[in-house]
């Protein structure tokens, strides 16, 4: 039973346009959410996070939106650049430690930004 | 964030053999974890490496198959024992200082078993 779902395995976007990557979760206890970017032959790199007390967090071109009632979060990249082409993983956990604090990952969405 | 070095970066092994993967961090960290990423799948937590005591394994992973050591706050090893082709994966070391901070990952070890 997947607790974190990324239903789009791939996404293709034109350079300069907005990329929107989506993530759904089923566990209502999750209160800390993260996005990671992964290039081939490298480990995942932390991008941005959000806790459940917020509904939006912004860092430069990256914004994460959280809709707790829908158990849905999204990552917006504006404007998209060819260097953003990578696999993006959504992850969730419960703040406060213990085994519930372990990150649960989605399967990832491969973003391709075309020049 | 901490710099995480994993060795080896890749290996091709014969079935039935064992391989030990090393993870070295350039600073002391509270928590260290080992993950597996099978082809086309998400990252799955194998275990939490505890300093000076036995690792805490997730459901589906056992110490006999994946023994882990963590002698200090900057180093850990994961051994994949008695390997079979199903163990072909990327194995990743990850660190975290506390529960409300993001985790950071090494570049992984790409393991293929023939």
PDB file of C-alpha atoms in Angstrom:
ATOM      1  CA  UNK A   1       0.000   0.000   0.000  1.00  0.00           C
ATOM      2  CA  UNK A   2       1.686   3.157  -1.245  1.00  0.00           C
ATOM      3  CA  UNK A   3       1.360   5.976   1.239  1.00  0.00           C
ATOM      4  CA  UNK A   4       2.945   8.534  -1.108  1.00  0.00           C
ATOM      5  CA  UNK A   5       1.928   8.512  -4.752  1.00  0.00           C
ATOM      6  CA  UNK A   6       3.281  10.325  -7.763  1.00  0.00           C
ATOM      7  CA  UNK A   7       0.863   9.304 -10.476  1.00  0.00           C
ATOM      8  CA  UNK A   8       2.715  10.863 -13.397  1.00  0.00           C
ATOM      9  CA  UNK A   9       5.878   8.921 -14.249  1.00  0.00           C
ATOM     10  CA  UNK A  10       6.982  11.622 -16.665  1.00  0.00           C
ATOM     11  CA  UNK A  11       6.370  15.237 -17.620  1.00  0.00           C
ATOM     12  CA  UNK A  12       7.641  17.239 -20.582  1.00  0.00           C
ATOM     13  CA  UNK A  13       7.707  21.048 -20.508  1.00  0.00           C
ATOM     14  CA  UNK A  14       9.039  23.774 -22.753  1.00  0.00           C
ATOM     15  CA  UNK A  15      11.868  25.914 -21.437  1.00  0.00           C
ATOM     16  CA  UNK A  16      10.565  29.091 -19.772  1.00  0.00           C
ATOM     17  CA  UNK A  17       7.156  27.614 -18.977  1.00  0.00           C
ATOM     18  CA  UNK A  18       5.868  26.358 -15.632  1.00  0.00           C
ATOM     19  CA  UNK A  19       6.457  22.780 -14.497  1.00  0.00           C
ATOM     20  CA  UNK A  20       3.926  21.372 -12.041  1.00  0.00           C
ATOM     21  CA  UNK A  21       4.718  18.081 -10.331  1.00  0.00           C
ATOM     22  CA  UNK A  22       2.038  16.469  -8.208  1.00  0.00           C
ATOM     23  CA  UNK A  23       2.054  14.195  -5.191  1.00  0.00           C
ATOM     24  CA  UNK A  24      -0.754  12.590  -3.184  1.00  0.00           C
ATOM     25  CA  UNK A  25      -0.557  10.929   0.218  1.00  0.00           C
ATOM     26  CA  UNK A  26      -2.890   8.722   2.198  1.00  0.00           C
ATOM     27  CA  UNK A  27      -1.574   8.935   5.759  1.00  0.00           C
ATOM     28  CA  UNK A  28      -3.260  11.861   7.549  1.00  0.00           C
ATOM     29  CA  UNK A  29      -0.522  11.739  10.224  1.00  0.00           C
ATOM     30  CA  UNK A  30       2.082  13.077   7.770  1.00  0.00           C
ATOM     31  CA  UNK A  31       2.988  16.649   8.652  1.00  0.00           C
ATOM     32  CA  UNK A  32       6.351  17.202   6.946  1.00  0.00           C
ATOM     33  CA  UNK A  33       6.812  17.024   3.196  1.00  0.00           C
ATOM     34  CA  UNK A  34       9.900  17.294   1.031  1.00  0.00           C
ATOM     35  CA  UNK A  35      10.875  17.347  -2.623  1.00  0.00           C
ATOM     36  CA  UNK A  36      14.121  15.893  -3.902  1.00  0.00           C
ATOM     37  CA  UNK A  37      15.719  16.122  -7.327  1.00  0.00           C
ATOM     38  CA  UNK A  38      17.830  13.285  -8.704  1.00  0.00           C
ATOM     39  CA  UNK A  39      20.164  13.341 -11.675  1.00  0.00           C
ATOM     40  CA  UNK A  40      21.416  10.074 -13.194  1.00  0.00           C
ATOM     41  CA  UNK A  41      24.369   8.558 -11.311  1.00  0.00           C
ATOM     42  CA  UNK A  42      23.887  10.948  -8.389  1.00  0.00           C
ATOM     43  CA  UNK A  43      22.041  10.726  -5.099  1.00  0.00           C
ATOM     44  CA  UNK A  44      18.817  12.657  -4.431  1.00  0.00           C
ATOM     45  CA  UNK A  45      19.359  16.325  -3.642  1.00  0.00           C
ATOM     46  CA  UNK A  46      17.051  18.121  -1.226  1.00  0.00           C
ATOM     47  CA  UNK A  47      15.073  20.907  -2.937  1.00  0.00           C
ATOM     48  CA  UNK A  48      12.396  22.294  -0.677  1.00  0.00           C
ATOM     49  CA  UNK A  49      10.177  21.267   2.216  1.00  0.00           C
ATOM     50  CA  UNK A  50       6.941  22.306   3.868  1.00  0.00           C
ATOM     51  CA  UNK A  51       5.346  21.534   7.203  1.00  0.00           C
ATOM     52  CA  UNK A  52       1.628  21.115   7.655  1.00  0.00           C
ATOM     53  CA  UNK A  53       1.259  24.451   9.440  1.00  0.00           C
ATOM     54  CA  UNK A  54       1.822  26.153   6.091  1.00  0.00           C
ATOM     55  CA  UNK A  55       0.134  25.850   2.741  1.00  0.00           C
ATOM     56  CA  UNK A  56       2.918  27.363   0.675  1.00  0.00           C
ATOM     57  CA  UNK A  57       6.682  27.612   0.768  1.00  0.00           C
ATOM     58  CA  UNK A  58       8.780  29.405  -1.808  1.00  0.00           C
ATOM     59  CA  UNK A  59      12.487  29.268  -2.603  1.00  0.00           C
ATOM     60  CA  UNK A  60      13.539  31.092  -5.746  1.00  0.00           C
ATOM     61  CA  UNK A  61      12.027  29.373  -8.774  1.00  0.00           C
ATOM     62  CA  UNK A  62      10.604  26.561  -6.640  1.00  0.00           C
ATOM     63  CA  UNK A  63       7.303  26.719  -4.765  1.00  0.00           C
ATOM     64  CA  UNK A  64       5.608  23.900  -2.915  1.00  0.00           C
ATOM     65  CA  UNK A  65       1.867  24.016  -2.236  1.00  0.00           C
ATOM     66  CA  UNK A  66       0.151  21.846   0.345  1.00  0.00           C
ATOM     67  CA  UNK A  67      -3.578  21.070   0.381  1.00  0.00           C
ATOM     68  CA  UNK A  68      -4.134  19.138   3.588  1.00  0.00           C
ATOM     69  CA  UNK A  69      -7.829  18.507   3.052  1.00  0.00           C
ATOM     70  CA  UNK A  70      -7.095  16.896  -0.316  1.00  0.00           C
ATOM     71  CA  UNK A  71      -3.889  15.237   0.954  1.00  0.00           C
ATOM     72  CA  UNK A  72      -2.124  16.705  -2.038  1.00  0.00           C
ATOM     73  CA  UNK A  73       1.032  18.679  -2.626  1.00  0.00           C
ATOM     74  CA  UNK A  74       2.589  20.097  -5.724  1.00  0.00           C
ATOM     75  CA  UNK A  75       5.933  21.521  -6.768  1.00  0.00           C
ATOM     76  CA  UNK A  76       5.935  24.450  -9.175  1.00  0.00           C
ATOM     77  CA  UNK A  77       9.066  25.396 -11.086  1.00  0.00           C
ATOM     78  CA  UNK A  78       8.919  28.789 -12.794  1.00  0.00           C
ATOM     79  CA  UNK A  79      10.512  29.373 -15.215  1.00  0.00           C
ATOM     80  CA  UNK A  80      11.621  25.876 -16.136  1.00  0.00           C
ATOM     81  CA  UNK A  81      15.181  25.470 -17.389  1.00  0.00           C
ATOM     82  CA  UNK A  82      16.854  22.570 -19.248  1.00  0.00           C
ATOM     83  CA  UNK A  83      19.025  21.985 -16.165  1.00  0.00           C
ATOM     84  CA  UNK A  84      15.861  21.156 -14.230  1.00  0.00           C
ATOM     85  CA  UNK A  85      15.536  17.933 -16.240  1.00  0.00           C
ATOM     86  CA  UNK A  86      15.763  15.205 -13.595  1.00  0.00           C
ATOM     87  CA  UNK A  87      13.645  12.788 -11.590  1.00  0.00           C
ATOM     88  CA  UNK A  88      11.720  14.508  -8.789  1.00  0.00           C
ATOM     89  CA  UNK A  89      10.758  12.572  -5.666  1.00  0.00           C
ATOM     90  CA  UNK A  90       8.108  13.579  -3.186  1.00  0.00           C
ATOM     91  CA  UNK A  91       8.603  12.393   0.416  1.00  0.00           C
ATOM     92  CA  UNK A  92       6.569  12.611   3.612  1.00  0.00           C
ATOM     93  CA  UNK A  93       7.033  11.922   7.298  1.00  0.00           C
ATOM     94  CA  UNK A  94       5.714  12.616  10.762  1.00  0.00           C
ATOM     95  CA  UNK A  95       7.620  15.248  12.727  1.00  0.00           C
ATOM     96  CA  UNK A  96       8.640  14.277  16.202  1.00  0.00           C
ATOM     97  CA  UNK A  97      10.902  11.337  15.626  1.00  0.00           C
ATOM     98  CA  UNK A  98      10.654   7.668  16.132  1.00  0.00           C
ATOM     99  CA  UNK A  99      10.004   5.320  13.258  1.00  0.00           C
ATOM    100  CA  UNK A 100       7.170   7.574  12.059  1.00  0.00           C
ATOM    101  CA  UNK A 101       9.779  10.200  11.329  1.00  0.00           C
ATOM    102  CA  UNK A 102      11.261   8.049   8.590  1.00  0.00           C
ATOM    103  CA  UNK A 103      10.752   9.451   5.114  1.00  0.00           C
ATOM    104  CA  UNK A 104       8.312   7.678   2.809  1.00  0.00           C
ATOM    105  CA  UNK A 105       9.051   8.328  -0.863  1.00  0.00           C
ATOM    106  CA  UNK A 106       6.944   8.349  -3.992  1.00  0.00           C
ATOM    107  CA  UNK A 107       8.153   6.603  -7.147  1.00  0.00           C
ATOM    108  CA  UNK A 108       9.262   9.828  -8.769  1.00  0.00           C
ATOM    109  CA  UNK A 109       8.360  11.898 -11.826  1.00  0.00           C
ATOM    110  CA  UNK A 110      10.865  12.345 -14.640  1.00  0.00           C
ATOM    111  CA  UNK A 111      10.819  15.959 -15.795  1.00  0.00           C
ATOM    112  CA  UNK A 112      12.161  16.844 -19.220  1.00  0.00           C
ATOM    113  CA  UNK A 113      12.561  20.532 -20.038  1.00  0.00           C
ATOM    114  CA  UNK A 114      13.010  21.098 -23.748  1.00  0.00           C
ATOM    115  CA  UNK A 115      14.930  24.081 -25.116  1.00  0.00           C
TER     116      UNK A 115
ATOM    117  CA  UNK B   1      24.935  20.285   4.419  1.00  0.00           C
ATOM    118  CA  UNK B   2      27.217  17.343   5.186  1.00  0.00           C
ATOM    119  CA  UNK B   3      29.316  15.820   2.413  1.00  0.00           C
ATOM    120  CA  UNK B   4      28.568  12.109   2.133  1.00  0.00           C
ATOM    121  CA  UNK B   5      30.989   9.755   0.377  1.00  0.00           C
ATOM    122  CA  UNK B   6      30.041   6.219  -0.573  1.00  0.00           C
ATOM    123  CA  UNK B   7      32.374   3.456  -1.707  1.00  0.00           C
ATOM    124  CA  UNK B   8      32.290   1.690  -4.058  1.00  0.00           C
ATOM    125  CA  UNK B   9      30.250   3.769  -6.495  1.00  0.00           C
ATOM    126  CA  UNK B  10      29.402   0.652  -8.479  1.00  0.00           C
ATOM    127  CA  UNK B  11      30.204  -3.039  -8.566  1.00  0.00           C
ATOM    128  CA  UNK B  12      29.352  -6.199 -10.432  1.00  0.00           C
ATOM    129  CA  UNK B  13      29.300  -9.275  -8.216  1.00  0.00           C
ATOM    130  CA  UNK B  14      28.762 -12.984  -8.516  1.00  0.00           C
ATOM    131  CA  UNK B  15      25.714 -14.526  -6.891  1.00  0.00           C
ATOM    132  CA  UNK B  16      26.357 -16.011  -3.473  1.00  0.00           C
ATOM    133  CA  UNK B  17      29.055 -13.489  -2.597  1.00  0.00           C
ATOM    134  CA  UNK B  18      28.851 -10.538  -0.194  1.00  0.00           C
ATOM    135  CA  UNK B  19      29.747  -6.874  -0.627  1.00  0.00           C
ATOM    136  CA  UNK B  20      30.333  -4.213   2.002  1.00  0.00           C
ATOM    137  CA  UNK B  21      29.438  -0.607   1.167  1.00  0.00           C
ATOM    138  CA  UNK B  22      31.046   2.198   3.122  1.00  0.00           C
ATOM    139  CA  UNK B  23      29.548   5.580   3.974  1.00  0.00           C
ATOM    140  CA  UNK B  24      31.775   8.365   5.287  1.00  0.00           C
ATOM    141  CA  UNK B  25      30.424  11.775   6.361  1.00  0.00           C
ATOM    142  CA  UNK B  26      32.612  14.855   6.738  1.00  0.00           C
ATOM    143  CA  UNK B  27      30.945  15.867  10.012  1.00  0.00           C
ATOM    144  CA  UNK B  28      29.275  14.181  12.946  1.00  0.00           C
ATOM    145  CA  UNK B  29      25.619  13.421  12.304  1.00  0.00           C
ATOM    146  CA  UNK B  30      22.916  12.189  14.614  1.00  0.00           C
ATOM    147  CA  UNK B  31      21.120   9.827  12.277  1.00  0.00           C
ATOM    148  CA  UNK B  32      22.333   7.611   9.441  1.00  0.00           C
ATOM    149  CA  UNK B  33      20.121   5.520   7.215  1.00  0.00           C
ATOM    150  CA  UNK B  34      20.484   2.980   4.428  1.00  0.00           C
ATOM    151  CA  UNK B  35      18.068   2.933   1.498  1.00  0.00           C
ATOM    152  CA  UNK B  36      17.570   0.762  -1.544  1.00  0.00           C
ATOM    153  CA  UNK B  37      16.225   1.886  -4.904  1.00  0.00           C
ATOM    154  CA  UNK B  38      15.269  -0.962  -7.193  1.00  0.00           C
ATOM    155  CA  UNK B  39      14.871  -0.202 -10.910  1.00  0.00           C
ATOM    156  CA  UNK B  40      11.828   2.002 -11.527  1.00  0.00           C
ATOM    157  CA  UNK B  41      10.910   2.059  -7.856  1.00  0.00           C
ATOM    158  CA  UNK B  42      10.960   4.564  -5.032  1.00  0.00           C
ATOM    159  CA  UNK B  43      13.567   4.748  -2.304  1.00  0.00           C
ATOM    160  CA  UNK B  44      12.898   2.148   0.371  1.00  0.00           C
ATOM    161  CA  UNK B  45      14.370   2.383   3.848  1.00  0.00           C
ATOM    162  CA  UNK B  46      16.382  -0.699   4.795  1.00  0.00           C
ATOM    163  CA  UNK B  47      17.429   0.321   8.303  1.00  0.00           C
ATOM    164  CA  UNK B  48      18.522   3.061  10.651  1.00  0.00           C
ATOM    165  CA  UNK B  49      22.167   2.696  11.632  1.00  0.00           C
ATOM    166  CA  UNK B  50      22.537   3.243  15.379  1.00  0.00           C
ATOM    167  CA  UNK B  51      25.879   4.202  16.812  1.00  0.00           C
ATOM    168  CA  UNK B  52      27.243   1.542  19.132  1.00  0.00           C
ATOM    169  CA  UNK B  53      24.199  -0.718  18.934  1.00  0.00           C
ATOM    170  CA  UNK B  54      22.302  -2.915  16.528  1.00  0.00           C
ATOM    171  CA  UNK B  55      20.612  -1.255  13.570  1.00  0.00           C
ATOM    172  CA  UNK B  56      16.837  -0.869  13.462  1.00  0.00           C
ATOM    173  CA  UNK B  57      15.486  -2.754  10.445  1.00  0.00           C
ATOM    174  CA  UNK B  58      12.321  -2.035   8.501  1.00  0.00           C
ATOM    175  CA  UNK B  59       9.779  -4.687   7.683  1.00  0.00           C
ATOM    176  CA  UNK B  60      11.102  -7.030   5.035  1.00  0.00           C
ATOM    177  CA  UNK B  61      14.779  -6.504   5.855  1.00  0.00           C
ATOM    178  CA  UNK B  62      16.805  -8.647   8.262  1.00  0.00           C
ATOM    179  CA  UNK B  63      20.194  -8.378   9.892  1.00  0.00           C
ATOM    180  CA  UNK B  64      21.481 -11.655   8.458  1.00  0.00           C
ATOM    181  CA  UNK B  65      20.983 -10.366   4.918  1.00  0.00           C
ATOM    182  CA  UNK B  66      21.949  -6.727   5.504  1.00  0.00           C
ATOM    183  CA  UNK B  67      24.325  -6.450   8.457  1.00  0.00           C
ATOM    184  CA  UNK B  68      25.090  -2.831   9.346  1.00  0.00           C
ATOM    185  CA  UNK B  69      27.797  -1.283  11.447  1.00  0.00           C
ATOM    186  CA  UNK B  70      28.100   2.226  12.819  1.00  0.00           C
ATOM    187  CA  UNK B  71      31.193   2.533  14.996  1.00  0.00           C
ATOM    188  CA  UNK B  72      31.054   6.340  15.296  1.00  0.00           C
ATOM    189  CA  UNK B  73      29.072   9.430  14.301  1.00  0.00           C
ATOM    190  CA  UNK B  74      30.712   9.808  10.873  1.00  0.00           C
ATOM    191  CA  UNK B  75      30.915   6.279   9.433  1.00  0.00           C
ATOM    192  CA  UNK B  76      28.692   3.319   8.635  1.00  0.00           C
ATOM    193  CA  UNK B  77      28.815   0.173   6.529  1.00  0.00           C
ATOM    194  CA  UNK B  78      26.109  -1.910   4.899  1.00  0.00           C
ATOM    195  CA  UNK B  79      26.858  -5.466   3.806  1.00  0.00           C
ATOM    196  CA  UNK B  80      24.692  -7.192   1.218  1.00  0.00           C
ATOM    197  CA  UNK B  81      25.134 -10.888   2.001  1.00  0.00           C
ATOM    198  CA  UNK B  82      24.722 -13.990  -0.136  1.00  0.00           C
ATOM    199  CA  UNK B  83      23.711 -11.887  -3.108  1.00  0.00           C
ATOM    200  CA  UNK B  84      21.186 -12.915  -5.746  1.00  0.00           C
ATOM    201  CA  UNK B  85      20.117 -11.090  -8.933  1.00  0.00           C
ATOM    202  CA  UNK B  86      17.140  -9.655  -6.995  1.00  0.00           C
ATOM    203  CA  UNK B  87      19.619  -7.630  -4.936  1.00  0.00           C
ATOM    204  CA  UNK B  88      20.627  -5.639  -8.010  1.00  0.00           C
ATOM    205  CA  UNK B  89      19.792  -2.086  -6.917  1.00  0.00           C
ATOM    206  CA  UNK B  90      21.160   1.274  -5.977  1.00  0.00           C
ATOM    207  CA  UNK B  91      22.055   1.388  -2.291  1.00  0.00           C
ATOM    208  CA  UNK B  92      22.091   4.839  -0.711  1.00  0.00           C
ATOM    209  CA  UNK B  93      23.445   6.204   2.537  1.00  0.00           C
ATOM    210  CA  UNK B  94      21.537   9.110   4.055  1.00  0.00           C
ATOM    211  CA  UNK B  95      22.063  11.386   7.055  1.00  0.00           C
ATOM    212  CA  UNK B  96      19.915  13.690   9.153  1.00  0.00           C
ATOM    213  CA  UNK B  97      20.672  15.824  12.191  1.00  0.00           C
ATOM    214  CA  UNK B  98      17.197  15.921  13.691  1.00  0.00           C
ATOM    215  CA  UNK B  99      13.641  15.024  12.759  1.00  0.00           C
ATOM    216  CA  UNK B 100      12.586  18.494  11.566  1.00  0.00           C
ATOM    217  CA  UNK B 101      15.530  18.797   9.187  1.00  0.00           C
ATOM    218  CA  UNK B 102      15.772  17.352   5.680  1.00  0.00           C
ATOM    219  CA  UNK B 103      17.820  14.247   4.970  1.00  0.00           C
ATOM    220  CA  UNK B 104      20.801  14.312   2.673  1.00  0.00           C
ATOM    221  CA  UNK B 105      22.003  11.481   0.486  1.00  0.00           C
ATOM    222  CA  UNK B 106      25.229  10.100  -0.850  1.00  0.00           C
ATOM    223  CA  UNK B 107      25.562   9.352  -4.560  1.00  0.00           C
ATOM    224  CA  UNK B 108      24.760   5.693  -4.046  1.00  0.00           C
ATOM    225  CA  UNK B 109      26.323   2.348  -4.909  1.00  0.00           C
ATOM    226  CA  UNK B 110      25.075   0.729  -8.107  1.00  0.00           C
ATOM    227  CA  UNK B 111      25.168  -2.999  -7.562  1.00  0.00           C
ATOM    228  CA  UNK B 112      24.638  -5.623 -10.248  1.00  0.00           C
ATOM    229  CA  UNK B 113      24.614  -9.327  -9.474  1.00  0.00           C
ATOM    230  CA  UNK B 114      25.264 -11.835 -12.228  1.00  0.00           C
TER     231      UNK B 114
END
